[in-house]
Structure formats: C-alpha cells, structure tokens
Coordinates of C-alpha atoms in Angstrom, one line a residue:
M1 CA -15.1 -124.3 -46.9
G2 CA -15.5 -121.0 -48.8
T3 CA -19.1 -120.6 -47.6
F4 CA -17.9 -121.3 -44.0
A5 CA -15.2 -118.6 -44.4
L6 CA -17.8 -116.1 -45.7
K7 CA -20.1 -116.8 -42.7
L8 CA -17.2 -116.1 -40.3
F9 CA -16.5 -112.8 -42.2
L10 CA -20.1 -111.7 -41.9
D11 CA -20.2 -112.7 -38.2
Q12 CA -17.2 -110.5 -37.6
K13 CA -18.6 -107.6 -39.6
N14 CA -22.0 -107.8 -37.8
G15 CA -20.4 -108.2 -34.3
T16 CA -21.9 -111.7 -33.8
L17 CA -18.7 -113.7 -33.9
D18 CA -18.8 -114.7 -30.2
Q19 CA -22.5 -115.3 -30.2
N20 CA -22.3 -117.7 -33.1
K21 CA -19.2 -119.7 -32.0
R22 CA -21.1 -122.9 -31.0
K23 CA -23.2 -122.8 -34.2
R24 CA -20.2 -122.3 -36.5
A25 CA -18.1 -124.9 -34.7
A26 CA -20.9 -127.5 -35.3
E27 CA -21.0 -126.4 -39.0
L28 CA -17.2 -126.9 -39.3
R29 CA -17.4 -130.4 -37.8
T30 CA -20.2 -131.3 -40.3
I31 CA -18.2 -129.9 -43.2
F32 CA -15.1 -131.9 -42.2
T33 CA -17.1 -135.0 -41.8
R34 CA -18.8 -134.6 -45.2
L35 CA -15.5 -133.8 -46.9
G36 CA -14.1 -137.2 -45.9
P37 CA -11.0 -138.8 -44.2
T38 CA -8.4 -136.1 -45.1
F39 CA -10.4 -133.3 -43.6
I40 CA -11.4 -135.4 -40.6
K41 CA -7.8 -135.9 -39.8
L42 CA -7.3 -132.1 -40.1
G43 CA -10.1 -131.6 -37.6
Q44 CA -8.6 -134.2 -35.3
G45 CA -5.4 -132.2 -35.2
L46 CA -7.2 -128.9 -34.6
S47 CA -9.2 -130.5 -31.7
T48 CA -6.0 -130.7 -29.7
R49 CA -4.9 -127.1 -30.1
P50 CA -6.6 -124.9 -27.4
D51 CA -4.1 -122.2 -28.3
L52 CA -5.5 -122.1 -31.9
C53 CA -9.2 -122.8 -31.5
P54 CA -11.8 -121.5 -29.0
P55 CA -13.3 -124.0 -26.5
E56 CA -16.5 -124.3 -28.5
Y57 CA -14.6 -125.5 -31.6
L58 CA -12.4 -127.9 -29.5
E59 CA -15.5 -129.6 -28.1
E60 CA -17.1 -130.0 -31.5
L61 CA -14.0 -131.1 -33.3
A62 CA -13.2 -133.6 -30.5
Q63 CA -16.2 -135.6 -31.7
L64 CA -14.2 -136.4 -34.8
Q65 CA -11.9 -138.6 -32.7
D66 CA -14.5 -141.4 -32.3
A67 CA -18.0 -140.0 -32.9
L68 CA -18.0 -140.2 -36.7
P69 CA -20.9 -141.5 -38.8
T70 CA -21.0 -145.3 -38.9
F71 CA -21.7 -147.5 -41.8
P72 CA -24.2 -150.4 -41.7
D73 CA -23.3 -153.2 -39.2
A74 CA -24.4 -155.8 -41.8
D75 CA -21.7 -154.5 -44.2
A76 CA -19.1 -154.7 -41.4
F77 CA -20.0 -158.3 -40.4
S78 CA -20.0 -159.4 -44.0
C79 CA -16.6 -157.8 -44.5
I80 CA -15.3 -159.8 -41.4
E81 CA -16.6 -163.1 -42.7
T82 CA -15.3 -162.4 -46.3
E83 CA -11.8 -161.3 -45.1
L84 CA -11.3 -164.0 -42.5
G85 CA -13.0 -166.8 -44.5
M86 CA -15.1 -168.0 -41.5
P87 CA -18.6 -167.5 -40.2
L88 CA -18.8 -164.8 -37.5
E89 CA -20.1 -167.2 -34.8
S90 CA -17.1 -169.5 -35.3
I91 CA -14.7 -166.7 -34.5
F92 CA -16.4 -164.8 -31.7
S93 CA -18.5 -166.0 -28.8
S94 CA -20.0 -162.5 -28.7
I95 CA -19.7 -159.2 -30.6
S96 CA -21.3 -155.9 -29.9
P97 CA -24.3 -155.4 -32.2
T98 CA -23.2 -151.8 -32.9
P99 CA -19.7 -150.2 -33.1
I100 CA -18.3 -148.8 -29.9
A101 CA -16.3 -146.2 -31.9
A102 CA -16.1 -144.9 -35.5
A103 CA -12.8 -143.7 -36.9
S104 CA -12.0 -141.9 -40.1
L105 CA -11.1 -145.1 -42.0
G106 CA -13.2 -147.7 -40.2
Q107 CA -15.2 -148.6 -37.1
V108 CA -14.5 -150.7 -34.0
Y109 CA -16.5 -153.5 -32.4
K110 CA -15.9 -155.1 -29.0
A111 CA -15.9 -158.9 -29.1
R112 CA -14.9 -162.0 -27.2
L113 CA -12.8 -164.7 -29.0
K114 CA -14.5 -168.1 -29.0
Y115 CA -11.3 -170.1 -28.6
S116 CA -9.8 -168.2 -25.6
G117 CA -12.5 -166.0 -24.2
Q118 CA -10.3 -163.0 -24.5
T119 CA -11.8 -159.6 -25.0
V120 CA -10.7 -157.9 -28.3
A121 CA -11.2 -154.8 -30.4
V122 CA -12.2 -155.6 -34.0
K123 CA -11.6 -152.8 -36.5
V124 CA -13.4 -153.0 -39.9
Q125 CA -12.6 -150.8 -42.8
R126 CA -15.2 -148.5 -44.3
P127 CA -16.5 -149.8 -47.7
G128 CA -15.3 -147.7 -50.7
I129 CA -12.8 -145.8 -48.6
E130 CA -10.0 -146.2 -51.3
E131 CA -12.0 -144.4 -53.9
A132 CA -13.0 -141.6 -51.4
I133 CA -9.4 -141.0 -50.4
G134 CA -8.2 -141.2 -54.0
L135 CA -10.6 -138.4 -54.9
D136 CA -9.6 -136.3 -51.9
F137 CA -5.9 -136.4 -52.7
Y138 CA -6.5 -135.9 -56.5
L139 CA -8.2 -132.6 -55.7
I140 CA -5.8 -131.5 -52.9
R141 CA -2.8 -132.4 -55.1
G142 CA -4.1 -130.1 -57.7
L143 CA -4.2 -127.3 -55.1
G144 CA -0.6 -128.2 -54.2
F145 CA 0.5 -127.5 -57.8
F146 CA -1.3 -124.2 -57.6
I147 CA 0.5 -123.3 -54.4
N148 CA 3.9 -124.3 -55.8
K149 CA 3.4 -122.1 -58.9
Y150 CA 1.7 -119.0 -57.5
V151 CA 2.2 -118.8 -53.7
D152 CA 5.7 -117.4 -53.2
I153 CA 5.5 -117.2 -49.4
I154 CA 5.4 -121.0 -49.1
T155 CA 8.9 -122.2 -50.2
T156 CA 8.3 -125.9 -49.2
D157 CA 7.3 -128.2 -52.0
A158 CA 3.5 -128.5 -51.2
V159 CA 3.0 -131.4 -53.7
A160 CA 5.8 -133.4 -52.0
L161 CA 4.2 -132.9 -48.6
I162 CA 0.8 -133.9 -49.9
D163 CA 2.2 -137.0 -51.5
E164 CA 4.0 -137.9 -48.3
F165 CA 0.7 -137.5 -46.3
A166 CA -1.2 -139.5 -48.9
S167 CA 1.2 -142.3 -48.8
R168 CA 0.8 -142.4 -45.0
V169 CA -3.0 -142.5 -45.3
Y170 CA -2.8 -145.3 -47.9
Q171 CA -0.6 -147.3 -45.5
E172 CA -3.4 -147.0 -43.0
L173 CA -5.7 -148.8 -45.4
N174 CA -3.6 -151.9 -45.1
Y175 CA -4.5 -153.4 -41.7
V176 CA -1.8 -156.1 -41.9
Q177 CA 0.8 -153.4 -42.2
E178 CA -0.8 -151.6 -39.2
G179 CA -0.5 -154.9 -37.2
Q180 CA 3.2 -155.1 -38.2
N181 CA 3.7 -151.5 -37.2
A182 CA 2.1 -152.2 -33.8
R183 CA 4.4 -155.3 -33.3
K184 CA 7.5 -153.2 -34.1
F185 CA 6.3 -150.3 -31.9
K186 CA 5.7 -152.7 -29.0
M187 CA 9.1 -154.3 -29.4
L188 CA 10.9 -150.9 -29.4
Y189 CA 9.0 -148.9 -26.7
A190 CA 6.7 -151.1 -24.6
D191 CA 9.6 -152.1 -22.4
K192 CA 8.8 -149.2 -20.1
E193 CA 6.4 -149.9 -17.2
D194 CA 4.3 -146.8 -18.0
I195 CA 3.7 -147.6 -21.7
L196 CA 1.1 -150.1 -23.0
V197 CA 0.9 -151.4 -26.6
P198 CA -1.9 -154.0 -27.3
D199 CA -1.2 -157.4 -28.8
I200 CA -2.3 -158.3 -32.4
F201 CA -4.2 -161.5 -33.1
W202 CA -2.8 -162.5 -36.4
N203 CA -5.2 -165.4 -37.1
Y204 CA -8.1 -162.9 -37.2
T205 CA -6.4 -160.0 -39.0
S206 CA -6.4 -159.2 -42.8
G207 CA -6.1 -156.3 -45.1
K208 CA -9.4 -154.9 -44.0
V209 CA -10.0 -156.4 -40.6
L210 CA -7.7 -155.9 -37.5
T211 CA -8.2 -157.8 -34.3
M212 CA -6.2 -156.6 -31.3
E213 CA -6.2 -156.8 -27.5
W214 CA -8.9 -154.7 -25.8
V215 CA -7.7 -151.8 -23.7
D216 CA -9.8 -150.2 -21.0
G217 CA -8.9 -146.6 -20.6
V218 CA -9.9 -142.9 -20.8
K219 CA -9.0 -140.6 -23.6
L220 CA -6.3 -138.0 -22.7
N221 CA -8.6 -135.0 -23.4
E222 CA -11.1 -136.2 -20.7
Q223 CA -9.3 -134.7 -17.8
A224 CA -12.1 -135.0 -15.2
A225 CA -12.5 -138.7 -15.9
I226 CA -8.7 -139.2 -15.6
E227 CA -8.5 -137.4 -12.3
R228 CA -11.5 -139.5 -11.0
Q229 CA -9.2 -142.5 -11.4
G230 CA -6.6 -140.8 -9.2
L231 CA -4.3 -140.0 -12.1
K232 CA -2.7 -136.7 -13.3
L233 CA -3.1 -135.7 -16.9
L234 CA 0.3 -133.8 -16.9
D235 CA 2.1 -137.0 -15.7
L236 CA 0.6 -139.0 -18.6
V237 CA 1.4 -136.2 -21.1
T238 CA 5.0 -136.1 -19.9
T239 CA 5.2 -139.8 -20.3
G240 CA 3.9 -139.4 -23.8
I241 CA 6.5 -136.7 -24.6
Q242 CA 9.4 -138.8 -23.2
C243 CA 8.2 -141.8 -25.3
S244 CA 7.8 -139.6 -28.4
L245 CA 11.4 -138.3 -27.9
R246 CA 12.6 -141.9 -27.7
Q247 CA 10.7 -142.6 -30.9
L248 CA 12.0 -139.6 -32.8
L249 CA 15.6 -139.6 -31.6
E250 CA 16.7 -143.1 -30.6
Y251 CA 15.2 -145.6 -33.0
G252 CA 13.7 -143.0 -35.4
Y253 CA 10.4 -145.0 -35.7
F254 CA 7.5 -142.9 -34.4
H255 CA 3.7 -142.7 -34.1
A256 CA 2.7 -139.9 -36.4
D257 CA -0.9 -139.6 -35.3
P258 CA -1.1 -139.2 -31.5
H259 CA -4.5 -137.5 -31.2
P260 CA -6.5 -138.1 -28.0
G261 CA -8.5 -140.9 -29.6
N262 CA -5.3 -142.9 -30.0
L263 CA -3.9 -142.3 -26.5
L264 CA -5.6 -143.7 -23.5
A265 CA -5.0 -143.5 -19.8
T266 CA -5.4 -147.0 -18.3
P267 CA -6.7 -147.5 -14.7
E268 CA -3.2 -148.6 -13.7
G269 CA -1.8 -145.3 -14.8
K270 CA -0.2 -146.5 -18.0
L271 CA -0.3 -144.6 -21.3
A272 CA -1.7 -146.9 -24.0
F273 CA -1.0 -146.2 -27.7
L274 CA -3.6 -147.3 -30.3
D275 CA -4.0 -147.0 -34.0
F276 CA -0.6 -147.7 -35.7
G277 CA -1.7 -147.0 -39.2
M278 CA 0.3 -143.7 -39.6
M279 CA 3.9 -144.2 -38.7
S280 CA 7.1 -142.5 -39.9
E281 CA 10.8 -142.6 -39.6
T282 CA 13.5 -140.1 -38.7
P283 CA 16.7 -140.6 -40.7
E284 CA 19.7 -141.6 -38.5
E285 CA 21.8 -138.5 -39.5
A286 CA 18.8 -136.2 -38.7
R287 CA 18.3 -137.8 -35.2
F288 CA 21.7 -136.7 -34.0
A289 CA 21.5 -133.4 -35.9
I290 CA 18.3 -132.5 -34.0
I291 CA 20.0 -133.1 -30.7
G292 CA 23.0 -131.1 -31.8
H293 CA 20.7 -128.4 -33.0
V294 CA 19.2 -128.0 -29.5
V295 CA 22.8 -127.8 -28.1
H296 CA 23.8 -125.2 -30.6
M297 CA 20.6 -123.3 -29.8
V298 CA 21.3 -123.3 -26.1
N299 CA 24.9 -122.4 -26.8
R300 CA 23.8 -119.6 -29.2
D301 CA 26.1 -120.9 -31.8
Y302 CA 24.2 -119.7 -34.8
E303 CA 26.8 -120.6 -37.4
A304 CA 26.7 -124.2 -36.2
M305 CA 22.9 -124.0 -36.2
A306 CA 22.9 -122.9 -39.8
R307 CA 25.2 -125.7 -40.8
D308 CA 22.9 -128.2 -39.0
Y309 CA 20.3 -127.6 -41.7
Y310 CA 22.4 -129.5 -44.2
A311 CA 22.3 -132.6 -42.0
L312 CA 18.6 -132.1 -41.4
D313 CA 18.0 -132.0 -45.1
F314 CA 16.5 -128.5 -44.9
L315 CA 19.0 -127.1 -47.4
S316 CA 21.0 -128.5 -50.3
T317 CA 24.7 -128.4 -49.7
D318 CA 25.2 -125.8 -52.5
V319 CA 23.3 -123.2 -50.5
D320 CA 25.4 -120.6 -48.7
V321 CA 24.2 -120.5 -45.0
S322 CA 26.1 -117.3 -44.1
P323 CA 23.1 -115.0 -44.9
I324 CA 20.9 -117.1 -42.6
V325 CA 23.0 -116.6 -39.5
P326 CA 21.9 -113.0 -38.8
A327 CA 18.2 -114.0 -39.1
L328 CA 18.7 -116.8 -36.7
R329 CA 20.6 -114.5 -34.3
D330 CA 17.8 -111.9 -34.4
F331 CA 15.1 -114.4 -33.6
F332 CA 16.9 -116.7 -31.1
D333 CA 18.5 -113.9 -29.1
D334 CA 15.0 -112.7 -28.3
A335 CA 13.5 -116.2 -27.8
L336 CA 16.3 -117.3 -25.6
S337 CA 15.9 -114.4 -23.3
Y338 CA 13.3 -116.7 -21.7
T339 CA 14.4 -119.7 -19.6
V340 CA 13.9 -123.2 -21.1
S341 CA 10.9 -123.7 -18.8
E342 CA 9.3 -120.6 -20.3
L343 CA 9.8 -121.4 -23.9
N344 CA 6.6 -122.5 -25.8
F345 CA 7.2 -125.1 -28.5
K346 CA 4.6 -123.6 -30.8
T347 CA 6.0 -120.1 -30.4
L348 CA 9.5 -121.4 -31.2
V349 CA 8.3 -123.3 -34.3
D350 CA 6.2 -120.4 -35.6
G351 CA 9.1 -118.0 -35.1
L352 CA 11.6 -120.3 -36.7
G353 CA 9.1 -120.8 -39.5
S354 CA 9.1 -117.1 -40.2
V355 CA 12.9 -117.3 -40.6
L356 CA 12.6 -120.3 -42.9
Y357 CA 10.2 -118.7 -45.2
Q358 CA 12.7 -116.0 -46.1
Y359 CA 15.3 -118.5 -47.4
P360 CA 15.3 -121.5 -49.8
F361 CA 14.4 -124.0 -47.1
N362 CA 12.7 -127.3 -48.0
V363 CA 11.0 -128.8 -44.9
P364 CA 11.3 -132.6 -45.3
P365 CA 8.1 -134.6 -44.8
Y366 CA 9.4 -136.5 -41.7
Y367 CA 10.0 -133.2 -40.0
A368 CA 6.5 -132.0 -40.6
L369 CA 5.2 -135.1 -39.0
I370 CA 7.5 -134.6 -36.0
L371 CA 6.2 -131.1 -35.5
R372 CA 2.7 -132.4 -35.7
S373 CA 3.4 -135.1 -33.1
L374 CA 4.9 -132.8 -30.6
T375 CA 2.4 -129.9 -31.1
V376 CA -0.4 -132.4 -30.5
L377 CA 1.1 -133.5 -27.2
E378 CA 1.7 -129.9 -26.2
G379 CA -1.9 -129.2 -27.1
L380 CA -3.1 -132.0 -24.8
A381 CA -1.1 -130.7 -21.9
L382 CA -2.6 -127.2 -22.4
Y383 CA -6.0 -128.7 -21.4
A384 CA -4.6 -129.3 -17.9
D385 CA -2.2 -126.4 -17.6
P386 CA -2.2 -123.4 -19.9
N387 CA 1.4 -122.6 -18.9
F388 CA 2.7 -126.1 -19.8
K389 CA 5.9 -126.0 -22.0
V390 CA 6.8 -129.1 -23.9
L391 CA 10.4 -128.0 -24.2
A392 CA 10.8 -128.0 -20.4
A393 CA 9.4 -131.5 -20.3
S394 CA 11.7 -132.6 -23.1
Y395 CA 14.9 -131.1 -21.6
P396 CA 15.7 -134.0 -19.2
Y397 CA 15.7 -136.4 -22.2
F398 CA 18.2 -134.2 -24.2
A399 CA 20.4 -133.8 -21.1
K400 CA 20.5 -137.5 -20.5
R401 CA 21.3 -138.3 -24.2
L402 CA 24.2 -135.8 -24.2
L403 CA 25.6 -137.2 -20.9
T404 CA 25.3 -140.9 -21.7
D405 CA 25.2 -141.5 -25.5
P406 CA 28.6 -142.7 -26.8
N407 CA 27.8 -141.5 -30.4
P408 CA 30.7 -139.4 -31.7
Y409 CA 28.4 -136.6 -32.9
L410 CA 26.8 -136.3 -29.4
R411 CA 30.2 -136.6 -27.6
D412 CA 31.4 -133.6 -29.7
A413 CA 28.2 -131.7 -29.0
L414 CA 28.8 -132.3 -25.2
I415 CA 32.3 -131.1 -25.4
E416 CA 31.2 -128.0 -27.3
L417 CA 28.6 -127.3 -24.6
L418 CA 30.9 -127.8 -21.6
F419 CA 34.1 -126.0 -22.9
K420 CA 34.3 -122.4 -24.0
D421 CA 37.4 -120.3 -24.4
E422 CA 39.4 -123.2 -23.0
R423 CA 37.5 -123.1 -19.7
F424 CA 35.2 -125.8 -18.3
R425 CA 31.7 -124.5 -17.6
W426 CA 30.8 -126.4 -14.4
N427 CA 27.4 -124.7 -14.2
R428 CA 26.5 -126.3 -17.5
L429 CA 27.5 -129.8 -16.3
E430 CA 25.6 -129.3 -13.1
N431 CA 22.5 -128.2 -15.0
L432 CA 22.8 -131.2 -17.4
L433 CA 23.1 -133.6 -14.4
V434 CA 20.1 -132.0 -12.6
Q435 CA 18.0 -132.2 -15.7
G436 CA 19.3 -135.6 -16.9
S437 CA 18.7 -137.2 -13.5
K438 CA 14.9 -136.3 -13.9
D439 CA 14.9 -138.9 -16.7
R440 CA 14.0 -142.4 -15.5
D441 CA 16.7 -144.0 -17.7
F442 CA 19.6 -141.8 -16.4
S443 CA 22.6 -143.7 -15.1
A444 CA 25.7 -142.2 -13.5
K445 CA 27.6 -145.2 -14.8
D446 CA 26.6 -144.4 -18.4
A447 CA 27.5 -140.7 -17.9
L448 CA 31.0 -141.4 -16.6
Q449 CA 32.5 -144.1 -18.8
P450 CA 32.0 -142.7 -22.3
V451 CA 33.6 -139.4 -21.2
L452 CA 36.7 -141.1 -19.8
K453 CA 37.0 -143.3 -22.9
L454 CA 36.9 -140.2 -25.1
L455 CA 39.4 -138.4 -22.9
L456 CA 41.9 -141.2 -23.0
G457 CA 41.4 -142.2 -26.6
P458 CA 43.9 -141.7 -29.4
D459 CA 42.2 -138.6 -30.7
G460 CA 41.7 -136.9 -27.3
E461 CA 45.0 -134.9 -27.0
E462 CA 43.3 -131.5 -27.5
L463 CA 40.6 -132.4 -24.9
R464 CA 43.3 -133.8 -22.5
T465 CA 45.1 -130.4 -22.6
L466 CA 41.9 -128.6 -21.6
V467 CA 41.1 -131.2 -18.9
I468 CA 44.6 -130.8 -17.5
K469 CA 44.2 -127.1 -17.1
E470 CA 40.8 -127.5 -15.5
A471 CA 42.1 -130.3 -13.2
V472 CA 44.9 -128.0 -12.0
R473 CA 42.4 -125.2 -11.4
V474 CA 40.0 -127.5 -9.4
T475 CA 42.8 -129.0 -7.3
E476 CA 44.2 -125.6 -6.6
A477 CA 40.8 -124.5 -5.4
F478 CA 40.4 -127.5 -3.2
T479 CA 43.9 -127.0 -1.7
I480 CA 43.5 -123.4 -1.0
C481 CA 39.9 -123.7 0.3
T482 CA 41.0 -126.4 2.7
F483 CA 43.8 -124.1 3.8
V484 CA 41.1 -121.4 4.3
D485 CA 39.0 -123.7 6.4
T486 CA 41.9 -124.6 8.5
Y487 CA 42.9 -121.0 8.9
N488 CA 39.4 -119.9 9.9
S489 CA 39.2 -122.8 12.4
V490 CA 42.2 -121.5 14.3
P491 CA 41.4 -119.3 17.3
S492 CA 42.0 -115.6 16.4
F493 CA 44.6 -115.1 19.2
M494 CA 46.7 -118.0 17.7
R495 CA 46.6 -116.7 14.1
S496 CA 49.2 -114.0 14.7
L497 CA 51.5 -116.6 16.2
I498 CA 51.2 -119.1 13.4
F499 CA 51.0 -116.8 10.4
N500 CA 53.0 -113.9 11.9
G501 CA 50.1 -111.6 11.4
N502 CA 50.3 -111.5 7.6
G503 CA 47.3 -113.6 6.7
A504 CA 47.6 -116.8 4.8
L505 CA 47.9 -116.3 1.1
A506 CA 47.7 -112.9 -0.5
M507 CA 44.8 -112.8 -3.0
S508 CA 41.7 -110.7 -3.7
S509 CA 38.4 -111.5 -2.0
A510 CA 36.8 -112.0 -5.4
E511 CA 39.4 -114.6 -6.4
L512 CA 39.0 -116.5 -3.2
Q513 CA 35.2 -116.4 -3.4
S514 CA 35.4 -117.8 -6.9
M515 CA 37.5 -120.7 -5.7
M516 CA 35.1 -121.5 -3.0
E517 CA 32.2 -121.4 -5.4
L518 CA 34.1 -123.8 -7.7
R519 CA 34.8 -126.2 -4.9
D520 CA 31.2 -126.2 -3.7
Q521 CA 29.9 -126.7 -7.3
V522 CA 32.2 -129.8 -7.7
F523 CA 30.9 -131.2 -4.5
R524 CA 27.3 -130.7 -5.7
I525 CA 28.1 -132.4 -9.0
W526 CA 29.6 -135.4 -7.1
G527 CA 26.5 -135.5 -5.0
L528 CA 24.3 -135.6 -8.1
L529 CA 26.2 -138.5 -9.4
R530 CA 26.1 -140.4 -6.1
S531 CA 22.3 -139.8 -5.9
S532 CA 21.8 -141.8 -9.1
E533 CA 19.6 -144.8 -8.3
N534 CA 22.0 -147.4 -9.5
F535 CA 25.2 -145.7 -8.2
D536 CA 27.5 -148.1 -6.6
P537 CA 31.2 -147.7 -5.9
A538 CA 31.8 -150.9 -7.8
L539 CA 30.7 -149.0 -10.9
L540 CA 34.0 -147.2 -10.8
Q541 CA 35.9 -150.5 -11.4
P542 CA 36.0 -150.0 -15.2
I543 CA 37.1 -146.4 -14.6
L544 CA 40.0 -147.6 -12.5
Q545 CA 41.1 -149.9 -15.3
I546 CA 41.0 -147.0 -17.7
L547 CA 43.1 -144.8 -15.3
Q548 CA 45.8 -147.5 -15.3
Q549 CA 46.4 -147.0 -19.0
P550 CA 49.7 -145.2 -20.0
E551 CA 47.7 -142.2 -21.3
A552 CA 46.0 -141.8 -17.9
R553 CA 49.2 -142.1 -15.9
S554 CA 50.7 -139.4 -18.1
L555 CA 47.6 -137.3 -17.6
G556 CA 47.9 -137.6 -13.8
G557 CA 51.6 -136.6 -13.9
R558 CA 50.8 -133.5 -16.0
V559 CA 48.0 -132.5 -13.5
V560 CA 50.4 -133.0 -10.5
G561 CA 53.1 -130.9 -12.3
G562 CA 50.6 -128.2 -13.1
I563 CA 49.3 -128.0 -9.5
T564 CA 52.9 -127.9 -8.1
Q565 CA 53.8 -125.0 -10.4
R566 CA 50.7 -123.0 -9.5
L567 CA 51.1 -123.5 -5.7
A568 CA 54.8 -122.7 -5.9
A569 CA 54.0 -119.5 -7.8
R570 CA 51.5 -118.5 -5.2
L571 CA 54.0 -119.2 -2.4
L572 CA 56.7 -117.2 -4.1
Q573 CA 54.1 -114.4 -4.6
Q574 CA 53.4 -114.5 -0.8
V575 CA 57.1 -114.4 0.1
L576 CA 57.7 -111.4 -2.2
R577 CA 54.7 -109.5 -0.8
M578 CA 55.4 -110.2 2.9
P579 CA 57.0 -106.8 3.6
M580 CA 53.9 -105.1 2.4
A581 CA 50.4 -105.1 4.0
P582 CA 48.3 -107.6 2.0
T583 CA 45.3 -106.3 0.0
S584 CA 43.1 -109.0 1.7
S585 CA 43.8 -111.7 4.2
L586 CA 41.8 -114.8 4.6
S587 CA 40.4 -113.5 7.8
A588 CA 38.3 -111.1 5.6
L589 CA 36.5 -114.2 4.4
D590 CA 35.8 -116.0 7.6
T591 CA 33.7 -119.0 6.5
R592 CA 32.8 -120.2 10.0

C-alpha cells in the first residue's frame, strides 16, 4: 500500500494522475486481492462510492464483488463430500464444473438437487481461510494499538472497532450460523412483496458448505441490465433503504454487508438479499434514540440532540454535554438551511464526524456498521442519479414511525415536534402525513388511535390543556370562516340591510387570513387521512368508544366552554366598536 501511495504521489507531481487512472485502479484491485479477505471487503465498500472514487477505480474494484481468484475445483468438491459425508453424485444430479462466482471467503457453484430437481447455489469455503484472516487481523490490530496511542485526531477506540469487525468476519466463516441468520432475516423482513430471501437446505449445509435456493437476478450496480428488464434502479434502491430502516429501527437485526454482489434485482422486480454472514444488531434503546435524534435535528433542539448521545452510547453519562451544544448548533444551522430532499447523507455524516472528533465521543461498533450500510445504499443510488439523497428517501419511514408507533419515547418525540410555545404546528402534522403516506405500511387507523389513547390517558393532563386551546382556536376558525362564506354569498345590495353597513366581525385582514389558512390546512389533513388505502369510517369505532370515556366528555365540555367564551368576547368587541368605522370588514376579503 505504501508503494501504491508513492506511485500516486509521483503521478500527481508529474502531471500524469488522470492519464494513469486505469493502470493505478487495476494495481489497487490486485493489491487488495493479494492482501486477502479484509482488504477485499474494504475494496468492495469503495466500489459502491462514486463520490469517493473515480469511475476507473469503481469499475476495477467492482470486480472484487464476484470476480476474485478461485481455488481448485477438486478441493471444493472434496470439501463438499467431507463436510456432508456423502458422494457428490448422491447429492446433486448436476453441478457446474467451475464456480459461477468467487467471494472473499468462498466460491459458489450452481447445482441441481438429486432428490427434488430444484436448482440451488452451493457455497464452499476457501481452504486455509481461518489462518489467512487470523494473520490479517493480528497485523491490523497492532496498527490499531498504534492509532490509539499516537493518533490524537481519532478519539474512537480503534482496537475495539477492529475486534468488532474481526468477530463479524469470523462469524461469516461458520456457514451454519449464516444459514440461521438467513432464516431469521427471512422471518423478519421477507413478508414484503418486494423483498426476496432465499431458503436454506439444511440437509446439505455444514460449517464450510452452504446450500441455498438459487436466485436469478442482476446486480444492483448493473443499471443497463436492470433497465433492460423494464425495472428502475432507483425504485430498487429505495426498497433497499426502506428495508434497511426496518432492519435498523424496528427489530434491530440488520444486514451489515449490502454491497452490489449481495443485492440482486429479480426479473419480477423484487430485491433479493444474499450472503447473510455479516449481520449486526441495534440495541433497543438506541433504535428509539436514533428516531428521536432525527426529530431533534429537524426541530433544531440541540440540547436534546446532545443528550441523545447518552442513549446512543456515544458518551458516558459522566461527560458534560453543554460544551457540545454550540458545536452542534454551528454545524446543523448551516446543514439544515437545505431542505430534507437536498441533504446528502455522506455530507451530514462527515460534518457530524468533524464535530465528534473535537469531543470525547466513542462511536460504538454497531453504529459504524449502520453508517456503512446506509452509505453503501446511497452509493448505489448515485450510479443512477448523482443528485439522489438517501435522507429524502428515508424521511417517509421516519414520519410513519412517529405517527403510528405507540412507543412512549416516540409519542413524546411526536408531541415535541408538533407543539411549540403552547401552539400546535399544523404544518408539521401535514408534512408528516404527506411524507408518511408515501410509506407502503402507513395506516390512518394506526396514526389516529395511539394519539387519542395518549391524550385521554392518566398522564395526559398537560397535553389535554394544549389540545383544548388548539381545539378552541380551530373551532373558532371554522365558525368565523363559515360566517365569512355566508356573508360573501349574500348579494352586495342586501348586506347593508342585514348587517346595517357595519361589516360582520371587526378584525384585521391578517387575522382573518390566518383563520382561513388554518381551516384549509385542517381540511387538507383530513383529506390526507381519508386518502389512506385502508381508510374506512368503521375504523373510527374504537375512537368513538374512547370519546365516551369520562375524560373525553370532560374534554369536550372544556372545548365548548372555551369556544363560547371566545365567540362571546368577539361579539362584545363588535358591539363596543359599532359606533366607529371598522378597520376592516369582511367584504375586504371577498372569497368568492
């Protein structure tokens, strides 16, 4: 690697950097291949990052996905017979004489089972791979100790990260474990019609041999081949992102190695996941903290963001987060000047990383794997669209979870997002519903019931007070706007007779306009709820039952009382102002 870096330096000095790109890219692929599985996996990650590597490097490193050197077929067939305890011809009616793909840890043959005639993929482990990986990590771990001791800019425990990665790679060496991972992954995520997880044939699987269902498909970095099948790469990547978010934030069990060789587009338009050797888990507390962190980021609540790092296990509880808040504010005030659709995930991560480096943060291993998973998917999308933003594709999922998840942490986050300074932010609710409805799993029923249960629960008094104020404001807006519509529908020659020439209610044009906007926004929100696929008036039955509870009846009485007081106050104001010319009459805002 040092020699390679020297060549790049000389190319730059001599002005031949662009001219030698293809040559240097091929050299780097050869170096990674020679250095073994660890560096092959590094190359696989780089091959999906067009924002980091020139096209020449992407094309060369992409060969590390499944075009690696093979080992002798005789050794592979001998391993199958030894591991399964049966002659090859008694297991398969046919098997490809050469591997159809070579991965970092093994190679794959296409075969047909003798007992059923089903086509399968048979993965056989490379001989001597344990020793090669052991040597890799022994040397890299020594480098980790050096980084921890002498490189001050990296505050994360490098040795801990290397140990975590090594443990994941060693798990990949156990093909029985990989089969169990695939079974668990299929149980959790393959319920969606656009996700495919192959079945495992346990009678023909052992520690070094894995037999699984054959999947016909095209790798996700082969855009032209995907489009020839009438499919769209961005649709498949968006499906992958949605599935990854479910993995990370619902069950916490996720595929930690989603490079293009492990993701296929099937002719039916499904996204097939392969290679379940490297899996990881997100701790339960961290799952909700991540969603809350996104809410706090959108809300620009930097104090809450800083406190989230405790739950994310970035900081020990004895670290004072107050000095971190100004750094977060400086970075995110600039980053959030863009809309969500303009934010680039990598830019956000890199910018946040520069903040983390200044403070005693310790990035936990699971988080590093999450970042890798999402950046790989974003990298795949950049092949098809250089302007693709993974955060924009992720936002519908976050919105749906906030609106529908009954978890107390997320309910509090939703309230925090919707209420500010004791006012309800209808634009935030409308935006959440617009975004959440883009998620296939969104349900109006799920969005309504948890909110009502929280509102009418024993701990909901503070929220009920806020809701009463907002209900009074909305009802007043509907009442007055209805009056406005009625007033404007009366012929002009009759208005002076009915209203005695004084207008309807004395109020400023701005106040009346605000009321009309509020009414229209509430109508739009109701329309969004009704447009939900599974919306049915019968869904409101449980809500009616809730509204019959004593707390709800009390709530309704308080709303009616508040509305009566507001309208009475406005009427009294009108009476007192009648001798004077009103500042603005309703006729000034004719809505016809």
